[in-house]
Short mmCIF file of C-alpha atoms in Angstrom, two decimals:
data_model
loop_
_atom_site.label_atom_id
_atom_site.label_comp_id
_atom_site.label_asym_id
_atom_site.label_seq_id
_atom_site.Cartn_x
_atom_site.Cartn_y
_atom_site.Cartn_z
CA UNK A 10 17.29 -51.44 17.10
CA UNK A 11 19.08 -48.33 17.67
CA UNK A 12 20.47 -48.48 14.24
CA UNK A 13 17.00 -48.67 12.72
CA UNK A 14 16.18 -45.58 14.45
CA UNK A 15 19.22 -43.84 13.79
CA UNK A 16 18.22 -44.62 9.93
CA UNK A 17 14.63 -43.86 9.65
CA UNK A 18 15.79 -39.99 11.69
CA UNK A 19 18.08 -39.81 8.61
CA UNK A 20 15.61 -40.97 5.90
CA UNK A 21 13.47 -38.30 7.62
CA UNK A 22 15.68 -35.33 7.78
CA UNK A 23 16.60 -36.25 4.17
CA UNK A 24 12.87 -36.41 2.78
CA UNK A 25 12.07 -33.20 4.78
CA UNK A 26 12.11 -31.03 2.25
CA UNK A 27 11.66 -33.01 -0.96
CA UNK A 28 8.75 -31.43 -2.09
CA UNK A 29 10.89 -28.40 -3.10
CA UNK A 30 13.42 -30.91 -5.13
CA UNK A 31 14.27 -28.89 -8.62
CA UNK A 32 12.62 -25.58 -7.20
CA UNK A 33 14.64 -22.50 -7.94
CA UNK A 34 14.78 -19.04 -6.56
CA UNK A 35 15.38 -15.95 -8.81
CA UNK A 36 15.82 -12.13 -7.68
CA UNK A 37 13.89 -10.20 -9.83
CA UNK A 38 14.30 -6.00 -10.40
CA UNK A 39 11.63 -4.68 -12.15
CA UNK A 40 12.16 -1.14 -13.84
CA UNK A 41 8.63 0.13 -14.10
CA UNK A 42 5.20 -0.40 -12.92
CA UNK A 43 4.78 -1.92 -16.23
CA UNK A 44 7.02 -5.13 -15.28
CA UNK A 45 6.16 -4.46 -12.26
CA UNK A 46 2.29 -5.61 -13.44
CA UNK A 47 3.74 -8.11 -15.74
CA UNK A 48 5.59 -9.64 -12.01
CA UNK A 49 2.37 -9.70 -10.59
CA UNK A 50 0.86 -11.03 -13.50
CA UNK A 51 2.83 -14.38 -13.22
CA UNK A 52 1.86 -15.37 -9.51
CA UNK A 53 -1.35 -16.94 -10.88
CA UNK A 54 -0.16 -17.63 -14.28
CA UNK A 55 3.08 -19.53 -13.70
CA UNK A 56 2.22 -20.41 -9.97
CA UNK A 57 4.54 -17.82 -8.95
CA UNK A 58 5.86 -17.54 -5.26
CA UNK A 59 7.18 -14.09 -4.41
CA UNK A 60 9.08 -15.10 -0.93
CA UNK A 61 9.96 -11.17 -0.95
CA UNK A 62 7.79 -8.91 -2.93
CA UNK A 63 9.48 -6.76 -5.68
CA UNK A 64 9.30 -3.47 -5.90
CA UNK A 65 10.77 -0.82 -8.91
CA UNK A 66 13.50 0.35 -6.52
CA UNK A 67 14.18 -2.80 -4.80
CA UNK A 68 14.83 -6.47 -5.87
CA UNK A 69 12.23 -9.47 -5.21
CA UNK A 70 12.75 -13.31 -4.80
CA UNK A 71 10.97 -15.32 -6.62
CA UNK A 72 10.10 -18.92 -6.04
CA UNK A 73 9.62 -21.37 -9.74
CA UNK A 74 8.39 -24.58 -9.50
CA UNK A 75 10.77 -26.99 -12.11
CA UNK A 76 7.83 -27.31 -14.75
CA UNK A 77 7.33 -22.95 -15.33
CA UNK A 78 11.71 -22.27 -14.54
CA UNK A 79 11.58 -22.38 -18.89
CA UNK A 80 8.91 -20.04 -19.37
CA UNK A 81 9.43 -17.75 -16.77
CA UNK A 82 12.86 -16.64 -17.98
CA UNK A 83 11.26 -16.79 -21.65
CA UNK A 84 8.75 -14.22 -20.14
CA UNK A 85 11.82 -12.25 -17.65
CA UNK A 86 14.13 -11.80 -21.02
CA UNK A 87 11.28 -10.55 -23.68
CA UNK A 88 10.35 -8.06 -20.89
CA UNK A 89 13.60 -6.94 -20.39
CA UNK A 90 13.05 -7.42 -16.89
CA UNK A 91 16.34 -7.81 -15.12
CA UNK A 92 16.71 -10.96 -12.95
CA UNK A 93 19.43 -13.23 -11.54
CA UNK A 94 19.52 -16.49 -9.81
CA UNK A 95 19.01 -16.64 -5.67
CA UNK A 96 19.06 -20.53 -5.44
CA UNK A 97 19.64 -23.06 -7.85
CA UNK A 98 18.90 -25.53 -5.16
CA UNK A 99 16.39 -24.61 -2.85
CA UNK A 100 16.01 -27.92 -0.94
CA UNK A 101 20.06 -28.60 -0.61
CA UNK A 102 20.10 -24.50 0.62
CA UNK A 103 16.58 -25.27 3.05
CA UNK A 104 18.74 -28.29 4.53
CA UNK A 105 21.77 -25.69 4.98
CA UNK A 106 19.26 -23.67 6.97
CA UNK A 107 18.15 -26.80 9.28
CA UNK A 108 21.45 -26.82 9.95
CA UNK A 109 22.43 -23.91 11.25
CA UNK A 110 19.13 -23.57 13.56
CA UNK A 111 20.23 -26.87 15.23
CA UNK A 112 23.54 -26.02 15.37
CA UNK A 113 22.39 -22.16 17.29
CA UNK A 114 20.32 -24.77 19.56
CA UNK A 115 23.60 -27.28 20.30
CA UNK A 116 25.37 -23.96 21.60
CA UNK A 117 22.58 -23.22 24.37
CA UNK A 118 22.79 -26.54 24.73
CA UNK A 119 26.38 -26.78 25.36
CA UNK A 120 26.33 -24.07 27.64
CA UNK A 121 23.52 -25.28 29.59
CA UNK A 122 21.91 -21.99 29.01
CA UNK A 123 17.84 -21.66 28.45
CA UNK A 124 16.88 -20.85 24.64
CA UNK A 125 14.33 -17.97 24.48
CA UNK A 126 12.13 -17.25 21.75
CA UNK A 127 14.52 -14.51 20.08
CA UNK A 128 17.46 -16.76 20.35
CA UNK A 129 16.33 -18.71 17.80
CA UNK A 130 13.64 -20.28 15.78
CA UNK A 131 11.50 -22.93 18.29
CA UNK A 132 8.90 -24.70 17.81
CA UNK A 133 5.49 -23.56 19.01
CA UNK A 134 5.53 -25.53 22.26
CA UNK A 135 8.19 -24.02 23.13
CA UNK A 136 7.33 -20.71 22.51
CA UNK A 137 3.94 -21.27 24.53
CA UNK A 138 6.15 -22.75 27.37
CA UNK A 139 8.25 -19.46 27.55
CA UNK A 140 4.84 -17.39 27.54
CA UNK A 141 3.76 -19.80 30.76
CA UNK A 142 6.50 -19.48 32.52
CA UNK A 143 6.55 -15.38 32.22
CA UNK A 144 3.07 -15.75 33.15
CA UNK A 145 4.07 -17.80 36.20
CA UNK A 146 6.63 -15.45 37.25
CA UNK A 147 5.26 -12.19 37.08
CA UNK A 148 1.48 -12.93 38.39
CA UNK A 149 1.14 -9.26 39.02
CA UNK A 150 1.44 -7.69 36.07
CA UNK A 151 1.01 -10.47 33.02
CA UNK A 152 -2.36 -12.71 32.33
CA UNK A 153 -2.30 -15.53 29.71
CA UNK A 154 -5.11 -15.58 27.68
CA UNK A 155 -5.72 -18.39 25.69
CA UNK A 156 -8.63 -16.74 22.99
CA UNK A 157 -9.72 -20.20 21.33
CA UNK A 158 -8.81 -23.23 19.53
CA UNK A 159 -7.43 -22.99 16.08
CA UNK A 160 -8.85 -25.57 13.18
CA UNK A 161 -6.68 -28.50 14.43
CA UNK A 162 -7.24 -28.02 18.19
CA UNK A 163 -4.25 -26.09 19.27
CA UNK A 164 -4.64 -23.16 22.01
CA UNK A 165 -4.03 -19.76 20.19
CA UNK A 166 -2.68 -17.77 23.23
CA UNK A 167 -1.70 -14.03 24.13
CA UNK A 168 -0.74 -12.28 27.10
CA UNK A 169 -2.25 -9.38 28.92
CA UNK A 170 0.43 -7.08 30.58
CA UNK A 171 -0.15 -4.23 32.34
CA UNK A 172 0.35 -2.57 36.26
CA UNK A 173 -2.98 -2.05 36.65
CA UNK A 174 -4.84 -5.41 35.45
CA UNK A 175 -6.06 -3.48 32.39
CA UNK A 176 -8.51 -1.45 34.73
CA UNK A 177 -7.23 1.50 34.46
CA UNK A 178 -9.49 2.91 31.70
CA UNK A 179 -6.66 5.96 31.36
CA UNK A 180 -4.57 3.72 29.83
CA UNK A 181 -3.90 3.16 26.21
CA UNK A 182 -3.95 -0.16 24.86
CA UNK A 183 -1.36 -1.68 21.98
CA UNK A 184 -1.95 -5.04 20.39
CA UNK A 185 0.88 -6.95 18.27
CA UNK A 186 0.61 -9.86 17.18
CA UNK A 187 3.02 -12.01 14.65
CA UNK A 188 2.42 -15.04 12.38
CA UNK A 189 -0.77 -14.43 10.10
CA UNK A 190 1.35 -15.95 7.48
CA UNK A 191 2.90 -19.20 9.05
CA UNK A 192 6.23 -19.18 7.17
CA UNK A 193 7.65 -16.08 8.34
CA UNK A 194 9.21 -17.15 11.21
CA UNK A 195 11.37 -14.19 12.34
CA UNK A 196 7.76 -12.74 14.07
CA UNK A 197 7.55 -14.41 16.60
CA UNK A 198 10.74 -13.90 17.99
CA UNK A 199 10.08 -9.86 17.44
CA UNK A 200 6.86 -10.45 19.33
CA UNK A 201 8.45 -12.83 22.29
CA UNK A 202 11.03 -10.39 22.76
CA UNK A 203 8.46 -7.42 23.20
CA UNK A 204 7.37 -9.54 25.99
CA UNK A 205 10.84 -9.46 27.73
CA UNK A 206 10.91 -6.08 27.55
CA UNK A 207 7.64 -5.45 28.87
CA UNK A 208 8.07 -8.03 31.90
CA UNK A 209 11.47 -9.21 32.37
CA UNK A 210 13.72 -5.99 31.17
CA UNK A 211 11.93 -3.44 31.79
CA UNK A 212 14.09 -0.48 31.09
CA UNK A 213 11.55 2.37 30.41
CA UNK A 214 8.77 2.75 33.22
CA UNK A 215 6.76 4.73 31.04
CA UNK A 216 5.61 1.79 28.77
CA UNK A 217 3.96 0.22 31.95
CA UNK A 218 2.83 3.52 33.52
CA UNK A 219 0.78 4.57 30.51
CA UNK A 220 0.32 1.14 28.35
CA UNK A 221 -1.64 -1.72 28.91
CA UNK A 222 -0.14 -4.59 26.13
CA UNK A 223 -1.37 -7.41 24.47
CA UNK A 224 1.19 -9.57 22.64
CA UNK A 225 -0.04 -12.77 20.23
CA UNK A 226 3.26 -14.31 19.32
CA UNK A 227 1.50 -17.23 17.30
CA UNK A 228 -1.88 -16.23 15.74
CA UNK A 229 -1.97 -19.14 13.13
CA UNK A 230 -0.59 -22.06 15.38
CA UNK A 231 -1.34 -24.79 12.97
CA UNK A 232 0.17 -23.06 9.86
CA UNK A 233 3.58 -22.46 11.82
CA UNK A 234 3.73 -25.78 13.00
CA UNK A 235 2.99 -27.03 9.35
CA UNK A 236 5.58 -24.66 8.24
CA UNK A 237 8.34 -26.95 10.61
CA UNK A 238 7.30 -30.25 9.82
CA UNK A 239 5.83 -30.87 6.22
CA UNK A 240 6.35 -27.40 3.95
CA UNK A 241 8.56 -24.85 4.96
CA UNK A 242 7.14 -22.01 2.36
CA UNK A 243 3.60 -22.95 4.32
CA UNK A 244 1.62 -19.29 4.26
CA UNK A 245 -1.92 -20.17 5.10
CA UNK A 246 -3.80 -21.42 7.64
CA UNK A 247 -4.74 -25.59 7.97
CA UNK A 248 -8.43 -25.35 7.44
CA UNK A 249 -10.87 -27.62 5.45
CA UNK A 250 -14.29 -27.24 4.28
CA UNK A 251 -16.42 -31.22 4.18
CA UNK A 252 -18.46 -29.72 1.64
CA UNK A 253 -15.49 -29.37 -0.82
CA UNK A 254 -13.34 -32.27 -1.81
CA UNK A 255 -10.81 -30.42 -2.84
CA UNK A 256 -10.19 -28.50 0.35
CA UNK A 257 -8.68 -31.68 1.84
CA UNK A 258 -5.87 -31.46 -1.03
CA UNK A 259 -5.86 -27.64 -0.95
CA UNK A 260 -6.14 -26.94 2.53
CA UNK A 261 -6.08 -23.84 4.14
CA UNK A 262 -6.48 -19.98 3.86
CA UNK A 263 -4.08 -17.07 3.66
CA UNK A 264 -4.87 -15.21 7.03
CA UNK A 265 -3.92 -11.49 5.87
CA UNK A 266 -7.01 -11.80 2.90
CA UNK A 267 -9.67 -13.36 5.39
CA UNK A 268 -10.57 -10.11 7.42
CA UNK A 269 -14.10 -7.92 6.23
CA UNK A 270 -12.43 -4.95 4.49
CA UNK A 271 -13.28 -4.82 0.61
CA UNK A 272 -12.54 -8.51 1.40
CA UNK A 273 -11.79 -10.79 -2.28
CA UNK A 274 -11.99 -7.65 -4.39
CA UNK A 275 -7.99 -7.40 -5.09
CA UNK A 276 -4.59 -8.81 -4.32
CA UNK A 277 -6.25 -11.96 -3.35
CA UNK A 278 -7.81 -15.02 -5.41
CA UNK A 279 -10.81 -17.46 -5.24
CA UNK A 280 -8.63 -20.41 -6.14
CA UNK A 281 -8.86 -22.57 -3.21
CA UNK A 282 -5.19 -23.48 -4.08
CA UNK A 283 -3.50 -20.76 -4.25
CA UNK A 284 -1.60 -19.17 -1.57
CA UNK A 285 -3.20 -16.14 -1.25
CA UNK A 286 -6.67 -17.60 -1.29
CA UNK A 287 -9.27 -15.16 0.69
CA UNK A 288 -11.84 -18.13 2.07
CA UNK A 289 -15.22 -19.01 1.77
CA UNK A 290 -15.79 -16.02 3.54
CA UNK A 291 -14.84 -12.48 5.33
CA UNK A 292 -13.70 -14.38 8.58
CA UNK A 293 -14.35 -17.75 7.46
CA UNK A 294 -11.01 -18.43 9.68
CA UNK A 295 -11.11 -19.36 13.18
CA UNK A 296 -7.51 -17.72 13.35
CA UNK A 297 -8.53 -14.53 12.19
CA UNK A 298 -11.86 -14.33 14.15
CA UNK A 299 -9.89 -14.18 17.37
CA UNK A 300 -7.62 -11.53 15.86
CA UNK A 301 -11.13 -9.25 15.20
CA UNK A 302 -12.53 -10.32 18.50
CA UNK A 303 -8.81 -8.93 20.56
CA UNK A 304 -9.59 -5.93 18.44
CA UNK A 305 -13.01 -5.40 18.98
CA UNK A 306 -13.11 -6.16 22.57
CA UNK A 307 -10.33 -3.62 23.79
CA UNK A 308 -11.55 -0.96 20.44
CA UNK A 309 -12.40 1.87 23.27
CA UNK A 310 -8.50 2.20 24.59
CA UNK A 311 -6.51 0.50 21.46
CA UNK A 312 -4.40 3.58 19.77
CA UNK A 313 -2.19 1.07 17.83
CA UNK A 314 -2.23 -2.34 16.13
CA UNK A 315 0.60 -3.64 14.67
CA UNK A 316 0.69 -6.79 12.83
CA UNK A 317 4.34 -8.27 12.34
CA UNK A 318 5.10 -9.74 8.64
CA UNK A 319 8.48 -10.54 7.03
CA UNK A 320 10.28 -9.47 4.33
CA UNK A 321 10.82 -6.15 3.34
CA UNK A 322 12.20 -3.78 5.84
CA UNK A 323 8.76 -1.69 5.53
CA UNK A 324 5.91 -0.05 7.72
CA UNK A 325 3.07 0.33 5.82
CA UNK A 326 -0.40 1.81 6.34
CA UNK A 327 -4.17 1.66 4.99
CA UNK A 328 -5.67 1.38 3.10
CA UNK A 329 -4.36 -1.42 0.73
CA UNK A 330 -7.02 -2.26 -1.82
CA UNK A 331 -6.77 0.68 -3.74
CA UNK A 332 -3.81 3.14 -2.40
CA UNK A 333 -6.05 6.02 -1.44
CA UNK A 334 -5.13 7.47 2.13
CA UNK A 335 -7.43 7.09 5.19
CA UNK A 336 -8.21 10.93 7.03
CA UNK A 337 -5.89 10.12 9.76
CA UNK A 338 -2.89 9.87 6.87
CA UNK A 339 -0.79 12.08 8.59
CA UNK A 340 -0.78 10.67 12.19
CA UNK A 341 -0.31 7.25 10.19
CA UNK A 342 3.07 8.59 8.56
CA UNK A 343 4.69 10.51 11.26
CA UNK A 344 4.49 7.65 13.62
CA UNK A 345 5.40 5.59 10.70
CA UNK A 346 8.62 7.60 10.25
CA UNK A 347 9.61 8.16 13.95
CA UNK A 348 9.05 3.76 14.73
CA UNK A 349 11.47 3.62 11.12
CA UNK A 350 14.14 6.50 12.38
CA UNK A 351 14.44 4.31 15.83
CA UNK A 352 14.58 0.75 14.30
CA UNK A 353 17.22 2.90 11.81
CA UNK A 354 19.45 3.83 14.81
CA UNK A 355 19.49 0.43 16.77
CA UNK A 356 20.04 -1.69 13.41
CA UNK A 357 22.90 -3.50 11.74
CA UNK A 358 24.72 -2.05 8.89
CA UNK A 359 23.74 -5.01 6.60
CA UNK A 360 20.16 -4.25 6.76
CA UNK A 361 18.35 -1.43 5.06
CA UNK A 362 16.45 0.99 6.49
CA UNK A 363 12.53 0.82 6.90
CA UNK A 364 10.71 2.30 4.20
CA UNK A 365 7.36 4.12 5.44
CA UNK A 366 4.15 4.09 3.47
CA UNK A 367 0.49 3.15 2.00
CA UNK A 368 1.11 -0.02 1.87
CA UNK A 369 -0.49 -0.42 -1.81
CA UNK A 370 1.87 2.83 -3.05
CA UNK A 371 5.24 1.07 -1.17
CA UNK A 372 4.43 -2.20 -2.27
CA UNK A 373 3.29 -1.74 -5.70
CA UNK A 374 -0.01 -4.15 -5.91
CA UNK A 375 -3.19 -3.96 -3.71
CA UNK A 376 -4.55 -6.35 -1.42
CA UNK A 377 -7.94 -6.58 0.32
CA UNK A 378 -9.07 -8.47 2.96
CA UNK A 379 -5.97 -7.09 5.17
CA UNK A 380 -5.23 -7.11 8.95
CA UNK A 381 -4.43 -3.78 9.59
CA UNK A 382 -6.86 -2.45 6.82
CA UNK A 383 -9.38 -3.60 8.77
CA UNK A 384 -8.16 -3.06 12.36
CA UNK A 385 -8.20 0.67 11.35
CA UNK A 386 -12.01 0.07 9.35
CA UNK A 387 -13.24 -0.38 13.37
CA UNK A 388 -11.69 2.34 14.43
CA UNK A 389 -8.29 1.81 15.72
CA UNK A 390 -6.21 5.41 15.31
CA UNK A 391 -2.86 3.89 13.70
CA UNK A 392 -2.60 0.40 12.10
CA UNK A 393 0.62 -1.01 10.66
CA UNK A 394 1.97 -4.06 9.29
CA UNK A 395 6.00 -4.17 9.65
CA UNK A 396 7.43 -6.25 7.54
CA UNK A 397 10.67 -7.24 9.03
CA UNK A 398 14.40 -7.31 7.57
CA UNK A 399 15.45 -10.50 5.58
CA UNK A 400 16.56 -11.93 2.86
CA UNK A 401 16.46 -9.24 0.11
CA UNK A 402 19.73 -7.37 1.37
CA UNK A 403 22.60 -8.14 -1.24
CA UNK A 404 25.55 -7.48 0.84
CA UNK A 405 28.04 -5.36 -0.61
CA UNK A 406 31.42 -7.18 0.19
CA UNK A 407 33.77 -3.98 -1.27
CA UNK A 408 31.83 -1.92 1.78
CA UNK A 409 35.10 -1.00 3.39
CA UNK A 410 32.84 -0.15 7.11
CA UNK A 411 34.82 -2.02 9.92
CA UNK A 412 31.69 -2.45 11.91
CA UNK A 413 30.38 -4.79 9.06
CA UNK A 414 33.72 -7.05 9.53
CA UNK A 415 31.43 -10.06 11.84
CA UNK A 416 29.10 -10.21 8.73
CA UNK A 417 30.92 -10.09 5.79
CA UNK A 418 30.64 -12.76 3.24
CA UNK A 419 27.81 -14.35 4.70
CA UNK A 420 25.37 -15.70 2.21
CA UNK A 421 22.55 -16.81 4.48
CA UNK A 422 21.28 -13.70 4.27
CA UNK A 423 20.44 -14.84 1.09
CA UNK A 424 18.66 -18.04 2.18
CA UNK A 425 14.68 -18.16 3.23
CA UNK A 426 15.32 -17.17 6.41
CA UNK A 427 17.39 -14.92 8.37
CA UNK A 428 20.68 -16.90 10.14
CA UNK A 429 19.89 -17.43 13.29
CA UNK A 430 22.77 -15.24 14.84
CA UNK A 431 20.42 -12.18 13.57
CA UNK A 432 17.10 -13.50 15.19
CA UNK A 433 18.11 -11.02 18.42
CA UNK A 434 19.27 -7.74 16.74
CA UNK A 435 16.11 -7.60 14.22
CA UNK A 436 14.36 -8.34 17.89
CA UNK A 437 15.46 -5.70 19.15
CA UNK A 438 15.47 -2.66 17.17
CA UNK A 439 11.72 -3.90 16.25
CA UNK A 440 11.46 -3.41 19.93
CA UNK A 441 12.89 -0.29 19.50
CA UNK A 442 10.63 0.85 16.73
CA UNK A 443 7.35 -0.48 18.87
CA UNK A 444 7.88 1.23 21.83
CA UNK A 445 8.76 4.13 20.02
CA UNK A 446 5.45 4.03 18.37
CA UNK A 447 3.97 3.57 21.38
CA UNK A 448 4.70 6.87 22.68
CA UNK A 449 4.08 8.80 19.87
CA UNK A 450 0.95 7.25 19.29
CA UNK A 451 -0.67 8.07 22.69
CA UNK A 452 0.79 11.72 21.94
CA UNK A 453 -1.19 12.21 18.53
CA UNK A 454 -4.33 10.19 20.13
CA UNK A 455 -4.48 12.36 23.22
CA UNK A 456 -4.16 15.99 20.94
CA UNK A 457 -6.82 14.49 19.34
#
C-alpha cells in the first residue's frame, strides 16, 4: 500500500505541469513603438502570453504555445524585432522551480524553525493561518476582517491595524493589497511582510502614531490556489456564468480589467478565454467588489492605495486607458520617485531600479478597467500599482562588484518566479518603499 501511494505522489508531481509540455519562453526587445504595437498585436492573434511586459528600453518574456512557436519567430524576424530564447522547456524549468520551493521549506523544516509568508511561497492556508495568529497575538492593535466569500467559497480576509481601533478620525488610512492576478506570487509575501512590520517589528513609531493600515495579502483566493495546484501561469479569477456554456471551459476573469473605470474600452478583451478578459460586467467579480467596497468604505481618511503586481520593477500611476495625467500628477510622481529612491537604497545589486510613471506612458499599451485607475476615479489622493522585481533582470556575470559574489551565475532569476532565497529582500525594500510612501503621502495630503 505504501508503494501505491508513493507512486500515484510521483505520477502527480510528474503530470503537474503537463499542460505547459512543448511551451516555450522567448525574451523579446522591441526597438520602437512600432514593434512595440506589432508585440501587442500578437497577444490575441497568436495567443500570446507576456509573463513580463516589454517595453522599448527593456526586454519582455514571452510565453508560445507549441502550435504559434513557427509563426511567431516568422513574425519576430520580418519585423526585425530582436528576440532570444528564455526557456526551451518551460515544464522541465516549472518542475526546477517546485523544487527549489520545497527544498527552501525542508530547511525551516530541518531547523525546526516556523516558515512565514516572506520566507517563501505557501499556500493560502497557510498564509491565512499566519494572519490568525498575528491577529491572536496582538488583540490590541490588529482586527481580522474577513470581507466575503470568493466564487468557490473561500474567506477573502484582511487585517485592520492601527493604535487607536481606526477611531481616530485624524488618522490617515493606507490600503495594500496583493494578488489581483493569481500567478504572481511574490505579492503576497511583500504584503505579509508589511504586516510584520506593522505588528511584530515595529521599528518606526510614526507609522502607528499617524496610520491606520489595511493589508489584503490574498484578494483572489481561488485564482492563487488554482495557480498551485492545476496551472501555474493562472491570472484570473475562478468564476462561471450558468447562462454560458462556455464559461465552465473558460472560466474566470482577469481581476485588474473588472473595476468601473472606462471599463472594456482598451487593454482588455471580450473573449471569455482570454486572459485578460474584462467580465460580463464593471464588477461582475465577487473578488473585486470587496476590493471597491475596502475602498469605498474607508474613502474619507484613505491618502494611498497601492495594489502589488509582479514583474517589472515599476510604480505606475493613472490613468491607464489613454496616458493622459490626472490633476494631482505631480503629488502622484514625487511620491512615486521618493517610494522608488528608498526601495533603490535597500535593494540587491541584481535587480534594477524602479521606474516611476503613467502607467500607460511606462508600459507602452493602455488598459481600462484598472485597480488603481479606479481607486483614484473615487477619490483616493495617490494610487499605485508596483510591480515588483523578477524575472526580466539578465544578470551580467563580467560585473566585477564583490557584493554580487552570493548571486552570481544564478539562472533562476530567469525562471517564472523569483528563487525563493530572494522572496525576503524584494519584501523588504517594498517595505521600505511603502512606508516611505506613507509619509510622504500624508505630507502632500495634509498641504493640501
Amino acid at each position: 500500500m505504501r508503494e501505491w501511494i508513493l507512486v500515484s505522489l510521483c505520477a502527480v508531481a510528474f503530470a503537474k505541469h503537463e499542460t505547459y509540455s512543448g511551451w516555450k519562453s522567448y525574451y523579446v526587445a522591441p526597438a520602437s513603438q512600432e514593434q512595440l504595437s506589432i508585440l501587442g498585436s500578437l497577444e490575441s492573434k497568436l495567443d500570446v502570453d507576456y509573463f513580463v511586459r516589454p517595453r522599448v528600453d527593456r526586454e519582455g518574456v514571452a510565453l508560445v504555445k507549441p502550435q504559434y512557436q513557427e509563426e511567431f519567430l516568422n513574425v519576430l524576424a520580418n519585423e526585425e524585432i530582436s528576440h532570444r530564447v528564455h526557456s526551451e522547456d518551460i515544464k522541465s524549468q516549472l518542475d526546477i522551480e517546485d523544487e527549489l520551493i520545497e527544498a527552501r521549506h525542508a530547511e525551516f523544516r530541518a531547523r525546526s524553525t516556523p516558515e512565514k509568508p516572506y520566507d517563501n511561497y505557501l499556500r493560502l492556508d497557510a498564509i491565512y493561518n499566519y494572519m490568525d495568529e498575528v491577529a491572536a497575538n496582538y488583540p490590541n492593535i490588529v482586527k481580522q476582517v474577513t470581507a466575503g466569500r470568493s466564487f468557490q467559497g473561500r474567506p477573502i480576509k484582511y487585517l485592520k491595524i492601527s493604535s487607536t481601533n481606526f477611531e481616530d478620525r485624524s488618522k490617515s488610512i493606507i490600503f495594500v493589497d496583493a494578488t489581483l492576478h493569481a500567478r504572481e506570487w511574490i505579492t503576497p509575501p511583500a504584503a505579509a511582510y508589511a504586516i510584520h512590520k506593522l505588528v511584530e517589528n515595529r521599528t518606526d513609531p510614526e507609522l502607528l502614531d499617524n496610520f491606520d493600515w489595511i493589508i489584503m495579502p490574498v484578494s483572489n483566493p481561488d485564482g492563487y490556489e488554482f495557480s498551485h495546484t492545476n496551472e501555474r501561469f493562472w491570472r484570473k479569477t475562478r468564476s462561471f456564468n450558468i447562462e454560458n456554456l462556455i464559461s465552465f471551459i473558460c472560466r474566470g476573469v482577469d481581476g485588474n480589467r473588472n473595476f468601473d473605470i472606462h471599463w472594456g474600452t482598451v487593454g482588455s478583451s471580450d473573449d471569455i478565454c482570454a486572459d485578460n478578459y474584462a467580465g460580463s460586467a464593471p464588477f461582475s467579480e465577487i473578488e473585486t467588489r470587496l476590493v471597491r467596497d475596502v475602498l469605498k468604505e474607508n474613502l474619507s481618511r484613505m491618502i494611498l492605495y497601492i495594489t502589488l503586481h509582479s514583474y517589472g520593477s515599476m510604480i505606475l500611476y493613472p490613468w491607464s486607458h489613454d496616458g493622459s495625467l490626472s490633476n494631482n500628477a505631480l503629488g502622484l510622481h514625487t511620491v512615486g520617485i521618493a517610494m522608488a529612491d528608498a526601495i533603490f537604497a535597500k535593494t540587491l545589486p541584481i535587480f534594477p531600479r524602479y521606474t516611476v510613471g503613467n502607467s500607460m506612458l511606462v508600459i507602452g499599451y493602455p488598459s481600462s478597467g484598472a485597480a488603481e485607475d479606479y481607486a483614484h476615479s473615487i477619490g483616493v489622493p495617490l494610487t499605485y500599482t508596483y510591480e515588483l522585481p523578477g524575472i526580466e533582470h539578465d544578470y551580467d556575470e563580467d560585473d566585477d562588484d564583490e557584493d554580487d559574489d552570493d548571486f552570481a551565475n544564478d539562472d533562476h532569476l530567469k525562471g517564472f518566479h523569483l528563487d525563493p532565497q530572494y522572496i525576503r529582500p524584494v519584501a523588504e525594500e517594498v517595505w521600505e518603499g511603502i512606508s516611505v510612501g506613507a509619509k510622504r503621502a500624508r505630507a502632500i495630503v495634509s498641504r493640501k
